[in-house]
Short mmCIF file of C-alpha atoms in Angstrom, two decimals:
data_model
loop_
_atom_site.label_atom_id
_atom_site.label_comp_id
_atom_site.label_asym_id
_atom_site.label_seq_id
_atom_site.Cartn_x
_atom_site.Cartn_y
_atom_site.Cartn_z
CA MET A 1 8.69 38.39 33.47
CA ARG A 2 8.35 37.26 29.86
CA ARG A 3 8.42 33.52 29.17
CA VAL A 4 10.80 32.49 26.38
CA MET A 5 11.74 28.95 25.36
CA ILE A 6 14.89 28.23 23.36
CA LEU A 7 14.18 25.50 20.80
CA THR A 8 17.32 24.53 18.88
CA LEU A 9 16.50 21.99 16.16
CA ALA A 10 13.53 20.90 18.27
CA SER A 11 9.85 20.57 17.56
CA MET A 12 7.81 23.66 18.35
CA ALA A 13 4.84 22.67 20.51
CA LEU A 14 2.29 25.29 21.52
CA ALA A 15 1.16 25.40 25.10
CA THR A 16 -1.34 28.12 24.31
CA THR A 17 -4.04 28.35 21.68
CA GLY A 18 -3.73 31.69 20.02
CA ALA A 19 -5.28 32.57 16.69
CA ALA A 20 -3.07 31.71 13.73
CA GLN A 21 -3.06 35.27 12.38
CA SER A 22 -1.62 36.61 15.68
CA ILE A 23 1.65 34.68 15.30
CA ARG A 24 4.52 36.87 14.14
CA VAL A 25 7.95 35.90 12.76
CA THR A 26 11.25 37.75 12.96
CA VAL A 27 14.55 36.86 11.31
CA ASN A 28 17.57 38.20 13.17
CA GLY A 29 15.32 40.73 14.86
CA GLU A 30 13.59 41.99 11.71
CA PRO A 31 9.90 41.24 11.18
CA VAL A 32 8.89 39.11 8.20
CA ALA A 33 5.99 40.38 6.10
CA PHE A 34 3.93 37.67 4.41
CA SER A 35 2.04 38.51 1.23
CA GLY A 36 -0.15 35.41 1.49
CA ALA A 37 -0.78 33.10 4.40
CA GLY A 38 0.99 33.76 7.68
CA PRO A 39 2.17 31.32 10.36
CA ARG A 40 -0.47 28.99 11.71
CA SER A 41 -0.83 26.31 14.39
CA VAL A 42 -1.70 22.78 13.22
CA GLY A 43 -2.00 19.91 15.68
CA GLY A 44 0.08 21.68 18.29
CA ARG A 45 2.85 22.54 15.81
CA ILE A 46 3.64 25.94 14.34
CA LEU A 47 3.84 25.95 10.55
CA VAL A 48 5.56 28.91 8.90
CA PRO A 49 5.59 29.96 5.22
CA LEU A 50 8.84 28.72 3.68
CA ARG A 51 9.09 31.37 0.97
CA GLY A 52 8.60 34.34 3.29
CA VAL A 53 11.36 33.28 5.68
CA MET A 54 13.84 32.09 3.05
CA GLU A 55 13.43 35.17 0.88
CA LYS A 56 13.93 37.33 3.97
CA LEU A 57 17.34 35.67 4.18
CA GLY A 58 18.02 36.29 0.49
CA ALA A 59 17.30 32.74 -0.65
CA TYR A 60 15.80 31.57 -3.94
CA VAL A 61 12.64 29.47 -3.67
CA GLY A 62 11.20 27.45 -6.58
CA TYR A 63 8.09 25.28 -6.99
CA ASP A 64 7.27 22.53 -9.51
CA GLY A 65 3.48 22.23 -9.64
CA ALA A 66 3.54 18.93 -11.56
CA THR A 67 5.49 17.07 -8.86
CA LYS A 68 4.52 19.37 -5.95
CA THR A 69 8.23 19.77 -5.23
CA VAL A 70 9.62 22.83 -3.45
CA THR A 71 13.31 23.74 -3.82
CA ALA A 72 15.24 26.46 -2.01
CA ASN A 73 18.85 27.63 -2.13
CA ARG A 74 20.67 29.98 0.19
CA GLY A 75 24.44 30.05 0.15
CA ASP A 76 25.61 26.59 1.14
CA VAL A 77 22.11 25.37 1.98
CA ASP A 78 20.09 23.43 -0.62
CA LEU A 79 16.80 21.92 0.39
CA MET A 80 14.03 20.02 -1.37
CA LEU A 81 10.68 18.76 -0.12
CA VAL A 82 7.44 17.40 -1.56
CA LEU A 83 4.07 18.59 -0.31
CA GLY A 84 2.29 15.98 1.78
CA GLN A 85 5.45 14.02 2.63
CA ARG A 86 7.12 13.89 6.02
CA SER A 87 10.66 13.84 4.69
CA ALA A 88 12.85 16.47 3.06
CA THR A 89 16.42 16.70 1.81
CA VAL A 90 18.89 19.27 3.14
CA ASN A 91 22.30 19.28 1.43
CA GLY A 92 21.79 15.67 0.39
CA ARG A 93 20.79 14.32 3.80
CA SER A 94 17.31 13.20 4.73
CA VAL A 95 15.43 15.19 7.38
CA THR A 96 12.17 14.03 8.94
CA LEU A 97 9.45 16.64 9.42
CA ASP A 98 7.20 16.59 12.50
CA VAL A 99 4.22 17.02 10.20
CA PRO A 100 4.10 16.98 6.39
CA ALA A 101 4.63 20.19 4.49
CA GLU A 102 1.35 21.54 3.15
CA GLN A 103 0.05 24.24 0.88
CA TYR A 104 -2.24 26.76 2.50
CA LEU A 105 -3.72 29.73 0.64
CA GLY A 106 -1.00 29.38 -1.98
CA SER A 107 1.90 29.26 0.51
CA THR A 108 4.14 26.29 1.33
CA MET A 109 3.95 25.76 5.09
CA VAL A 110 6.71 23.83 6.91
CA PRO A 111 7.11 22.96 10.60
CA LEU A 112 9.32 25.22 12.65
CA ARG A 113 11.73 22.42 13.50
CA PHE A 114 12.55 21.91 9.83
CA MET A 115 13.25 25.62 9.43
CA GLY A 116 15.84 25.37 12.19
CA GLU A 117 17.48 22.26 10.70
CA ALA A 118 17.55 23.76 7.21
CA LEU A 119 19.14 27.02 8.31
CA GLY A 120 21.32 25.76 11.16
CA ALA A 121 19.61 28.39 13.26
CA GLN A 122 18.10 28.82 16.67
CA VAL A 123 14.32 29.00 16.60
CA LEU A 124 12.81 30.79 19.57
CA TRP A 125 9.21 31.01 20.73
CA ASP A 126 8.12 34.03 22.75
CA ALA A 127 4.77 32.94 24.16
CA PRO A 128 3.52 36.29 25.56
CA SER A 129 4.02 38.11 22.25
CA MET A 130 3.19 35.06 20.07
CA THR A 131 6.43 35.63 18.15
CA VAL A 132 8.69 33.15 16.38
CA GLN A 133 12.28 34.38 16.47
CA ILE A 134 14.77 32.88 14.00
CA VAL A 135 18.37 33.72 14.82
CA THR A 136 21.20 32.66 12.49
CA SER A 137 24.81 32.34 13.54
CA GLY A 138 26.89 35.47 13.13
CA SER A 139 23.86 37.75 13.11
CA GLY A 140 24.83 39.56 16.29
CA THR A 141 21.30 39.14 17.64
CA THR A 142 21.07 38.58 21.38
CA VAL A 143 19.69 35.16 22.24
CA PRO A 144 17.46 34.97 25.33
CA THR A 145 18.53 32.67 28.12
CA PRO A 146 16.38 29.82 29.39
CA PRO A 147 13.65 31.13 31.64
CA THR A 148 13.11 31.30 35.34
CA THR A 149 9.44 31.99 35.87
CA GLY A 150 7.15 32.80 38.74
CA THR A 151 7.38 35.13 41.68
CA GLY A 152 9.90 35.55 44.46
CA SER A 153 13.68 35.86 44.29
CA GLY A 154 16.44 33.42 43.51
CA ASP A 155 16.82 30.81 40.81
CA ILE A 156 15.79 27.16 40.97
CA ASP A 157 18.67 24.82 40.23
CA ILE A 158 18.13 22.11 37.62
CA ASP A 159 21.10 19.96 36.70
CA SER A 160 19.51 17.71 34.09
CA PHE A 161 16.26 16.44 32.63
CA ARG A 162 16.01 13.24 30.63
CA ALA A 163 13.17 11.45 28.84
CA GLU A 164 13.73 7.76 28.07
CA ALA A 165 11.54 6.38 25.28
CA PRO A 166 11.82 3.14 23.25
CA THR A 167 14.17 3.35 20.31
CA GLY A 168 12.27 4.08 17.12
CA GLY A 169 9.31 5.75 18.80
CA VAL A 170 6.44 5.24 21.18
CA LYS A 171 3.42 3.03 20.50
CA ALA A 172 0.35 1.96 22.46
CA GLY A 173 1.49 0.30 25.67
CA SER A 174 4.97 1.85 25.58
CA ILE A 175 6.37 3.37 28.77
CA VAL A 176 8.23 6.69 28.76
CA ARG A 177 10.35 7.40 31.84
CA PHE A 178 11.36 10.87 33.00
CA THR A 179 14.19 11.82 35.36
CA LEU A 180 14.87 15.34 36.62
CA ILE A 181 17.88 16.19 38.81
CA GLY A 182 17.66 19.53 40.58
CA GLN A 183 16.87 21.39 43.75
CA ARG A 184 15.32 19.32 46.52
CA ASN A 185 11.88 19.65 48.11
CA GLY A 186 10.14 20.78 44.93
CA GLN A 187 7.12 19.76 42.89
CA ALA A 188 8.03 18.40 39.46
CA SER A 189 5.84 17.56 36.49
CA VAL A 190 6.18 17.00 32.77
CA GLN A 191 4.01 17.89 29.81
CA VAL A 192 4.39 16.51 26.30
CA PRO A 193 2.07 18.44 23.97
CA GLY A 194 0.22 15.99 21.78
CA LEU A 195 0.78 13.15 24.25
CA ALA A 196 0.10 14.09 27.89
CA ASP A 197 -0.80 17.36 29.60
CA ARG A 198 0.64 16.69 33.07
CA ILE A 199 2.76 13.82 34.33
CA VAL A 200 3.66 14.09 38.02
CA LEU A 201 7.24 13.23 39.03
CA GLN A 202 7.96 11.95 42.54
CA GLU A 203 11.05 12.98 44.51
CA VAL A 204 12.53 9.52 45.07
CA SER A 205 15.65 10.87 46.75
CA PRO A 206 16.78 14.40 47.63
CA GLY A 207 16.78 16.37 44.37
CA ARG A 208 15.95 13.37 42.16
CA TYR A 209 12.48 13.30 40.61
CA GLU A 210 11.19 10.34 38.61
CA GLY A 211 7.97 9.39 36.86
CA GLU A 212 6.64 7.44 33.94
CA TYR A 213 3.81 7.51 31.44
CA ARG A 214 2.24 4.53 29.70
CA VAL A 215 0.71 5.26 26.30
CA PRO A 216 -2.94 4.10 26.45
CA ALA A 217 -4.17 1.28 24.25
CA ASN A 218 -6.75 3.51 22.56
CA SER A 219 -4.26 6.16 21.53
CA SER A 220 -4.85 6.86 17.85
CA GLY A 221 -4.30 10.47 16.92
CA LEU A 222 -1.57 11.15 19.48
CA SER A 223 1.40 13.00 18.04
CA GLY A 224 4.01 13.56 20.75
CA GLY A 225 6.67 16.24 20.66
CA ALA A 226 8.99 18.05 23.05
CA ALA A 227 9.02 16.97 26.71
CA ILE A 228 8.96 20.05 28.95
CA ALA A 229 9.53 19.64 32.69
CA SER A 230 8.51 22.07 35.42
CA LEU A 231 10.15 22.29 38.84
CA ARG A 232 8.22 24.46 41.28
CA ILE A 233 9.38 25.50 44.73
CA GLY A 234 7.06 27.81 46.60
CA GLY A 235 5.95 30.50 44.21
CA ARG A 236 8.89 30.00 41.88
CA GLU A 237 9.01 27.79 38.79
CA ARG A 238 11.62 26.80 36.27
CA LEU A 239 11.07 25.03 32.95
CA ILE A 240 13.49 22.79 31.10
CA GLN A 241 13.11 20.90 27.83
CA ALA A 242 14.53 17.43 27.12
CA SER A 243 17.15 17.30 24.39
CA ASP A 244 15.23 14.75 22.31
CA ASN A 245 11.64 14.82 21.19
CA ILE A 246 9.26 11.99 22.00
CA ARG A 247 7.94 10.54 18.80
CA VAL A 248 4.61 8.77 18.95
CA ASP A 249 3.51 6.24 16.36
CA THR A 250 0.39 4.35 17.40
CA ASN A 251 -0.92 3.59 13.92
CA LEU A 252 -0.53 0.12 12.44
CA PRO A 253 0.92 -0.30 8.95
CA VAL A 254 -1.72 -0.76 6.25
CA ILE A 255 -1.48 -3.82 3.99
CA GLU A 256 -3.26 -3.56 0.64
CA ASP A 257 -3.17 -4.46 -3.09
CA LEU A 258 -3.25 -8.21 -2.45
CA LEU A 259 -2.37 -10.44 -5.40
CA PRO A 260 -3.93 -12.91 -6.01
CA ALA A 261 -6.94 -11.13 -4.58
CA LYS A 262 -8.70 -12.53 -1.54
CA ASP A 263 -10.70 -15.68 -2.45
CA ALA A 264 -9.60 -15.38 -6.08
CA ARG A 265 -9.00 -18.36 -8.36
CA THR A 266 -6.15 -18.50 -10.82
CA ALA A 267 -5.35 -20.92 -13.61
CA GLN A 268 -1.62 -20.31 -13.01
CA ASN A 269 0.05 -22.91 -10.81
CA ARG A 270 2.99 -20.53 -10.24
CA PRO A 271 1.09 -17.30 -9.71
CA ASN A 272 2.67 -13.93 -8.93
CA ILE A 273 2.08 -13.19 -5.24
CA SER A 274 2.45 -9.63 -3.94
CA ALA A 275 1.15 -7.03 -1.51
CA SER A 276 1.97 -3.42 -0.74
CA PHE A 277 2.10 -1.72 2.64
CA ILE A 278 2.01 1.85 3.88
CA ASP A 279 3.17 3.28 7.18
CA GLU A 280 2.78 6.98 7.81
CA GLY A 281 4.73 6.91 11.05
CA THR A 282 8.25 5.66 11.59
CA GLY A 283 8.27 3.55 8.42
CA ILE A 284 8.40 -0.19 7.73
CA ASP A 285 11.17 -2.28 9.26
CA THR A 286 11.98 -4.53 6.31
CA ASP A 287 13.80 -7.03 8.54
CA THR A 288 10.48 -7.92 10.20
CA VAL A 289 8.50 -8.59 7.00
CA LYS A 290 7.40 -12.23 6.85
CA LEU A 291 5.44 -14.04 4.13
CA THR A 292 4.22 -17.63 4.44
CA ILE A 293 2.27 -19.83 2.04
CA ASP A 294 0.45 -22.79 3.53
CA GLY A 295 2.58 -22.36 6.67
CA THR A 296 5.94 -22.37 4.85
CA ASP A 297 8.09 -19.26 5.28
CA VAL A 298 9.10 -18.01 1.81
CA THR A 299 10.42 -14.59 2.87
CA ARG A 300 14.01 -15.40 1.88
CA GLN A 301 12.90 -16.18 -1.67
CA ALA A 302 10.72 -13.04 -1.87
CA ASN A 303 11.61 -9.52 -2.96
CA VAL A 304 11.07 -7.26 0.06
CA THR A 305 11.21 -3.44 0.13
CA ASP A 306 9.82 -0.86 2.53
CA ARG A 307 6.74 -0.57 0.31
CA PHE A 308 5.93 -4.04 -1.05
CA VAL A 309 6.72 -7.74 -1.09
CA SER A 310 6.56 -9.97 -4.17
CA TYR A 311 7.09 -13.70 -4.64
CA ARG A 312 6.64 -16.34 -7.33
CA PRO A 313 6.68 -20.00 -6.30
CA GLU A 314 9.67 -21.94 -7.57
CA ARG A 315 7.54 -25.06 -7.98
CA ALA A 316 4.01 -25.50 -9.26
CA LEU A 317 1.33 -25.33 -6.59
CA LYS A 318 -1.16 -28.16 -6.38
CA PRO A 319 -4.70 -27.43 -7.53
CA GLY A 320 -6.88 -26.29 -4.67
CA ARG A 321 -6.98 -23.68 -1.92
CA HIS A 322 -3.83 -22.01 -0.56
CA THR A 323 -3.36 -19.65 2.40
CA LEU A 324 -1.04 -16.64 2.48
CA VAL A 325 -0.06 -14.84 5.70
CA LEU A 326 1.85 -11.54 5.63
CA THR A 327 3.11 -9.74 8.74
CA VAL A 328 4.87 -6.37 8.73
CA ARG A 329 6.13 -4.15 11.52
CA ASP A 330 7.07 -0.50 11.61
CA ARG A 331 10.19 0.76 13.35
CA THR A 332 8.18 1.52 16.46
CA GLY A 333 7.01 -2.08 16.71
CA ASN A 334 3.41 -1.70 15.55
CA GLN A 335 2.54 -4.92 13.72
CA ALA A 336 -0.03 -5.58 11.01
CA ARG A 337 -1.06 -9.06 9.87
CA GLN A 338 -3.01 -10.02 6.77
CA SER A 339 -4.19 -13.53 5.95
CA TRP A 340 -5.98 -14.42 2.73
CA ASP A 341 -6.76 -17.45 0.57
CA PHE A 342 -6.70 -18.10 -3.15
CA THR A 343 -7.35 -21.16 -5.29
CA VAL A 344 -5.27 -22.70 -8.03
CA GLY A 345 -7.95 -23.70 -10.49
CA ASP A 346 -8.75 -27.26 -11.52
CA LYS A 347 -11.19 -28.04 -14.31
CA ALA A 348 -13.13 -30.29 -11.96
CA ASP A 349 -13.72 -27.30 -9.67
CA VAL A 350 -14.96 -25.14 -12.51
CA VAL A 351 -16.81 -27.47 -14.90
CA LYS A 352 -18.94 -30.27 -13.45
CA SER A 353 -20.01 -31.98 -16.69
CA PHE A 354 -20.13 -31.66 -20.49
CA GLU A 355 -22.36 -33.88 -22.60
CA VAL A 356 -23.45 -34.20 -26.23
CA ASP A 357 -26.46 -36.22 -27.43
CA GLY A 358 -25.58 -36.66 -31.10
CA THR A 359 -23.52 -39.83 -30.86
CA GLY A 360 -25.55 -42.08 -33.15
CA ASP A 361 -26.07 -42.09 -36.89
CA VAL A 362 -26.56 -38.38 -37.44
CA ARG A 363 -27.98 -37.28 -40.76
CA PRO A 364 -28.43 -33.93 -42.46
CA GLY A 365 -31.07 -31.95 -40.62
CA ASP A 366 -30.49 -33.73 -37.29
CA VAL A 367 -30.00 -31.42 -34.27
CA VAL A 368 -27.09 -32.13 -31.93
CA THR A 369 -27.46 -30.68 -28.40
CA PHE A 370 -24.53 -29.72 -26.15
CA THR A 371 -24.98 -29.27 -22.38
CA LEU A 372 -22.31 -27.98 -19.97
CA ILE A 373 -22.71 -27.44 -16.22
CA GLY A 374 -20.18 -25.17 -14.53
CA GLU A 375 -19.61 -21.86 -12.80
CA PRO A 376 -22.04 -19.07 -13.70
CA GLY A 377 -21.08 -16.05 -15.74
CA ALA A 378 -18.74 -17.77 -18.19
CA THR A 379 -18.43 -17.71 -21.99
CA VAL A 380 -18.69 -21.20 -23.55
CA VAL A 381 -18.33 -22.51 -27.12
CA ALA A 382 -18.34 -26.10 -28.44
CA ASN A 383 -16.32 -27.68 -31.24
CA VAL A 384 -16.73 -30.94 -33.16
CA GLY A 385 -13.25 -31.82 -34.32
CA SER A 386 -12.11 -29.19 -36.77
CA LYS A 387 -15.31 -29.33 -38.80
CA ALA A 388 -17.88 -27.51 -36.67
CA LYS A 389 -16.24 -24.77 -34.58
CA ASN A 390 -17.21 -22.11 -32.04
CA ILE A 391 -20.79 -23.26 -31.54
CA PRO A 392 -22.11 -20.88 -28.84
CA LEU A 393 -23.57 -22.30 -25.63
CA ARG A 394 -25.94 -19.92 -23.82
CA GLU A 395 -26.45 -19.78 -20.07
CA ARG A 396 -30.16 -20.63 -19.87
CA GLN A 397 -30.08 -20.75 -16.07
CA PRO A 398 -27.25 -20.04 -13.62
CA GLY A 399 -24.39 -22.40 -14.40
CA VAL A 400 -26.22 -24.38 -17.12
CA TYR A 401 -25.04 -23.75 -20.70
CA THR A 402 -26.74 -25.29 -23.73
CA GLY A 403 -26.32 -25.00 -27.47
CA GLU A 404 -27.46 -26.76 -30.66
CA TYR A 405 -25.99 -27.60 -34.03
CA THR A 406 -27.96 -28.71 -37.10
CA VAL A 407 -26.10 -31.23 -39.24
CA ARG A 408 -25.57 -30.03 -42.80
CA SER A 409 -25.57 -32.15 -45.94
CA ASN A 410 -21.86 -31.72 -46.52
CA ASP A 411 -20.77 -32.43 -42.91
CA GLN A 412 -18.38 -35.34 -42.62
CA PHE A 413 -18.20 -36.66 -39.03
CA PHE A 414 -16.10 -39.76 -38.38
CA ASN A 415 -15.72 -40.43 -34.67
CA ASP A 416 -14.79 -36.79 -34.09
CA LYS A 417 -14.15 -35.68 -30.51
CA VAL A 418 -16.38 -32.99 -29.05
CA THR A 419 -14.78 -30.26 -26.89
CA ALA A 420 -15.91 -27.11 -25.12
CA ARG A 421 -13.85 -24.01 -24.38
CA PHE A 422 -14.92 -22.50 -21.05
CA LYS A 423 -13.77 -18.95 -20.23
CA ALA A 424 -14.65 -18.00 -16.65
CA LYS A 425 -15.68 -14.49 -15.69
CA ASN A 426 -12.27 -13.90 -14.10
CA GLY A 427 -10.57 -14.60 -17.44
CA GLU A 428 -9.38 -18.16 -16.80
CA SER A 429 -9.83 -20.57 -19.73
CA TYR A 430 -10.33 -24.33 -19.68
CA THR A 431 -10.83 -26.92 -22.45
CA ILE A 432 -13.14 -29.84 -21.65
CA GLU A 433 -13.69 -32.97 -23.75
CA ALA A 434 -17.02 -34.77 -23.77
CA ASN A 435 -17.01 -38.47 -22.89
CA SER A 436 -18.84 -39.34 -26.13
CA ARG A 437 -17.88 -38.66 -29.72
CA ILE A 438 -19.99 -38.23 -32.79
CA ALA A 439 -19.23 -41.69 -34.16
CA ALA A 440 -21.36 -41.78 -37.34
CA ASN A 441 -21.58 -39.31 -40.12
CA ALA A 442 -24.32 -37.95 -42.30
CA ARG A 443 -25.05 -40.31 -45.22
CA PRO A 444 -22.32 -39.64 -47.79
CA ASN A 445 -22.90 -38.80 -51.41
CA ALA A 446 -23.00 -41.83 -53.78
CA PRO A 447 -19.60 -42.83 -55.17
CA THR A 448 -18.91 -42.45 -58.90
CA ILE A 449 -16.97 -44.77 -61.29
CA THR A 450 -14.72 -42.89 -63.65
CA SER A 451 -13.08 -45.94 -65.31
CA PRO A 452 -14.15 -47.87 -67.23
CA ALA A 453 -16.64 -45.49 -68.74
CA ASP A 454 -20.29 -46.31 -68.87
CA GLY A 455 -20.98 -48.66 -71.85
CA ALA A 456 -17.33 -49.44 -72.50
CA LYS A 457 -16.22 -52.95 -73.50
CA ILE A 458 -13.91 -54.80 -71.13
CA GLY A 459 -11.73 -57.88 -71.40
CA ASP A 460 -11.11 -60.79 -69.09
CA SER A 461 -9.89 -58.46 -66.32
CA VAL A 462 -10.82 -54.95 -65.36
CA THR A 463 -9.65 -52.25 -62.91
CA PHE A 464 -12.21 -49.88 -61.52
CA LYS A 465 -11.43 -46.26 -60.63
CA GLY A 466 -13.77 -43.74 -59.07
CA LYS A 467 -14.48 -41.11 -56.37
CA ALA A 468 -16.03 -41.39 -52.91
CA ALA A 469 -15.99 -39.53 -49.61
CA PRO A 470 -12.72 -39.86 -47.64
CA GLY A 471 -12.67 -42.94 -45.47
CA SER A 472 -15.43 -44.64 -47.43
CA LYS A 473 -15.58 -48.37 -47.94
CA VAL A 474 -16.71 -49.07 -51.53
CA ARG A 475 -18.17 -52.40 -52.62
CA ILE A 476 -18.61 -53.13 -56.36
CA VAL A 477 -21.03 -55.70 -57.73
CA VAL A 478 -20.52 -56.83 -61.36
CA ALA A 479 -23.47 -58.43 -63.20
CA TYR A 480 -23.03 -59.91 -66.70
#
């Protein structure tokens, strides 16, 4: 007897491993011819070419290569999906795909379950002939009945089969419980392709079979799918599928794009703090996102979405090291935690000292030396007031910057402060003032007397006028 499973809006899980090219597709009893790639099995799921099936039903299929978006329209059905994503839109509602749509040999391949949801059709799998049968309502095509398999006569009675899994999906350590109600004195088992091959159910009371499966701790790569129970009595067997699929999500969310970066230093005392997260399973549960800074929960003041969290402190942070802790959970309960530190910069942490040796009576031709000790890899310039600017200091050895300035004849230094501008390799800038100033100046030019003129006659009193360097103290001696 042929084995046929009726899968209405359910995930198609292969129990056999046939070659992809041997899978055939019919729509309302008529075979579908594919010009490119045909149906194929990926990870225990059957993927079918969207265009071939939709066009067989008289639908229009379009593709936008720039956005990798596929659109299709058939009567009152409008669908849109993006290659590589596990969600699609059917008549404005979101539909989750068992596996992402993909492009294979130029064809858009979608999981069989999505085809059923998009068309409102029954999707049937005939294992012996490796045929996918798509039957739409009103087609007049005869739909096979659920199977009774094996040898001998008489049917096996099954009243119900239920799989109980945690809401949101199954993760490592989760327990899935199965209950089958049917004919007594049988042997019952369950298989969930992509999760477990054979789970034995015990007959706990006449006709009631129960069992459970705990997802192992090391369970990455498990996919889950339809739960199919078998009840065997003698040489006879009957299969039944649970109404809901078992969804497995054992992968932790990934936290990335940390800002400030791990162990970074920032000159901002109210820095922008953010991180992004990705979950390829059931998605992030935004209600579980938590961000703390130095142990204080700031989640309520943060902007939280299902893809990122961002926060800017309301008050200035003190200079020094600060610790951020971010925890996120997906809808299955898988939790990821990321802790990292950053430092709000203080000049004392960056620059250890800045000295200048030209603090005496500097004269034209004298060389003034500047020495700064700080973090390596920076760009440093020195300034003497507003008169000598942007004097470069070179890093002669790691963290030691020195530079020189030769006093010119027209330099006028009068207790001018000496500063350095330190730009760290991460872009932060600091201004440092030396403890000493250049207190004396180069010897000024001699003053000149413009009135009275040289050789002029004067009376009992006289007023002298002349020119001298700004700030000069002029003393006049009169001999007669």
